[in-house]
Amino acid sequence: MAKKVPEIPSASMADIAFMLLIFFLVTTTMDVDSGLERRLPPPADPNQAKTDIQINERNIFVVLVNAQDQLLVENDWLAIKDLRTKTKEFLDNPSNLITLPEKEVKDIPFFGPTEIVKNGVISLRNDFGTTYGMYLQVQNELVASVNELRDAKAMEKWSKKFVDLTVDQQDAIKMIYPQKISEAEPKKVGSVK
Amino acid sequence: MSKFKKDSTKELPSVSTASLPDIVFMLLCFFMVTTTMREVTLMVKIKKPEATELTKLTKKTLVSFIYIGQPTLQYQKVFGTEPQIQLNDQFANPTDILNFITAERAAREEAEIPLMITSIKADESTKMRIVTEVKEELRKAQALHINYSARKKVDLQ
């Protein structure tokens, strides 16, 4: 006589299905959109008289992008992959070079008196013919260099990443490395139609 | 010991759990079908540029999208191949953005308005002329918090 095969218990089937259900509920995050976050300057006040703010040449980091997607950084042709290093050098000025922005000793919470770059400003100007992809790459490199500097500082002080710090600690680091990127009105120079 | 005869205890038949897996599977299918994004139908071709310094748009309800790109094939007869701006489900001019932002604001609660983000989804080959116009309009509309939509760049070291 053939032996009866014991039936597989189906009681746990519901539990398995529930587990699947929860798994799908958790993982279907509906393709979270991500992107580069920026803040636009407020609209220019037409009543305000145009004032020329005198900024020392050494305090401005000029980045130009032309219609052929080429970069001109501080009057030098530069490849996009070198932009990050160059920007970091400008923002940090580690060896206190005369060509890089001025430094100043300032009292910073947690850090005490620290030598920081006083008013280094990154000035970005693109052409009307620049492609959006290139523009975003440049923006990304500039933001990345600030973030890398902040991360390095946070690592040095608290051995933590910048994002893991408390708000006060983040503010202190933001004082050392502010994100000052100014975008000039684009010019129409040698654009290709 | 006839008191405890097996037959004498009238037990209620337990509810059959055989159909429970089926019910749960039905739920599962329901969730799998409905959790797809309710996005507008794209009328422009968009290939997002790549970037590394990304922030996620967590509060979906507070984000308004502006799409910029070349119209898809079916619209090219009418709108040509030049990059166009798409707001909601139609093509628009840069001057329409002010109204669009106002409408988006009116749809939200007052407390949420300062937290609103405008996400610009543009094709990477778009020229900056049109993007700059959009940015100028956003400045006029006081929608200053923007997000350039991008993909995560795969680091190849």
Coordinates of C-alpha atoms in Angstrom, one line a residue, chain A residues 55-66 70-79 82-84 86-91 99-101 119-127 138 142 180-185 187:
Chain A
I55 CA 35.3 93.4 -3.9
N56 CA 39.0 92.7 -4.1
E57 CA 40.0 90.7 -7.2
R58 CA 41.5 88.0 -5.0
N59 CA 38.3 87.4 -3.2
I60 CA 36.3 86.5 -6.3
F61 CA 36.5 83.1 -7.9
V62 CA 35.3 83.6 -11.5
V63 CA 33.8 80.7 -13.3
L64 CA 32.7 81.2 -16.9
V65 CA 31.0 78.7 -19.1
N66 CA 30.7 79.4 -22.8
Q70 CA 34.1 75.1 -22.0
L71 CA 35.2 76.3 -18.7
L72 CA 37.2 79.4 -17.9
V73 CA 38.2 79.6 -14.2
E74 CA 40.2 82.5 -13.0
N75 CA 41.3 83.3 -16.5
D76 CA 42.5 79.8 -17.1
W77 CA 41.0 77.0 -19.2
L78 CA 40.1 74.2 -16.9
A79 CA 38.7 70.7 -17.3
D82 CA 39.8 69.7 -11.9
L83 CA 37.2 72.3 -10.9
R84 CA 36.5 70.7 -7.5
K86 CA 40.6 74.3 -7.6
T87 CA 37.4 75.5 -5.8
K88 CA 38.5 73.9 -2.5
E89 CA 41.8 75.5 -2.7
F90 CA 40.1 78.9 -3.2
L91 CA 37.6 78.4 -0.4
T99 CA 46.5 85.3 -4.9
L100 CA 43.8 83.5 -2.9
P101 CA 41.2 85.3 -0.7
N119 CA 34.7 86.9 2.0
G120 CA 35.5 84.6 -0.8
V121 CA 32.7 84.6 -3.4
I122 CA 32.2 82.2 -6.3
S123 CA 30.9 84.0 -9.3
L124 CA 29.3 81.8 -11.9
R125 CA 28.4 83.1 -15.3
N126 CA 27.1 81.0 -18.2
D127 CA 26.2 81.7 -21.7
V138 CA 29.5 73.0 -12.7
L142 CA 30.9 73.9 -6.7
K180 CA 28.5 81.8 -1.4
I181 CA 27.8 81.2 -5.0
S182 CA 26.6 84.2 -7.0
E183 CA 25.2 83.8 -10.4
A184 CA 25.6 86.6 -12.8
E185 CA 23.2 87.4 -15.6
K187 CA 25.8 87.0 -21.4

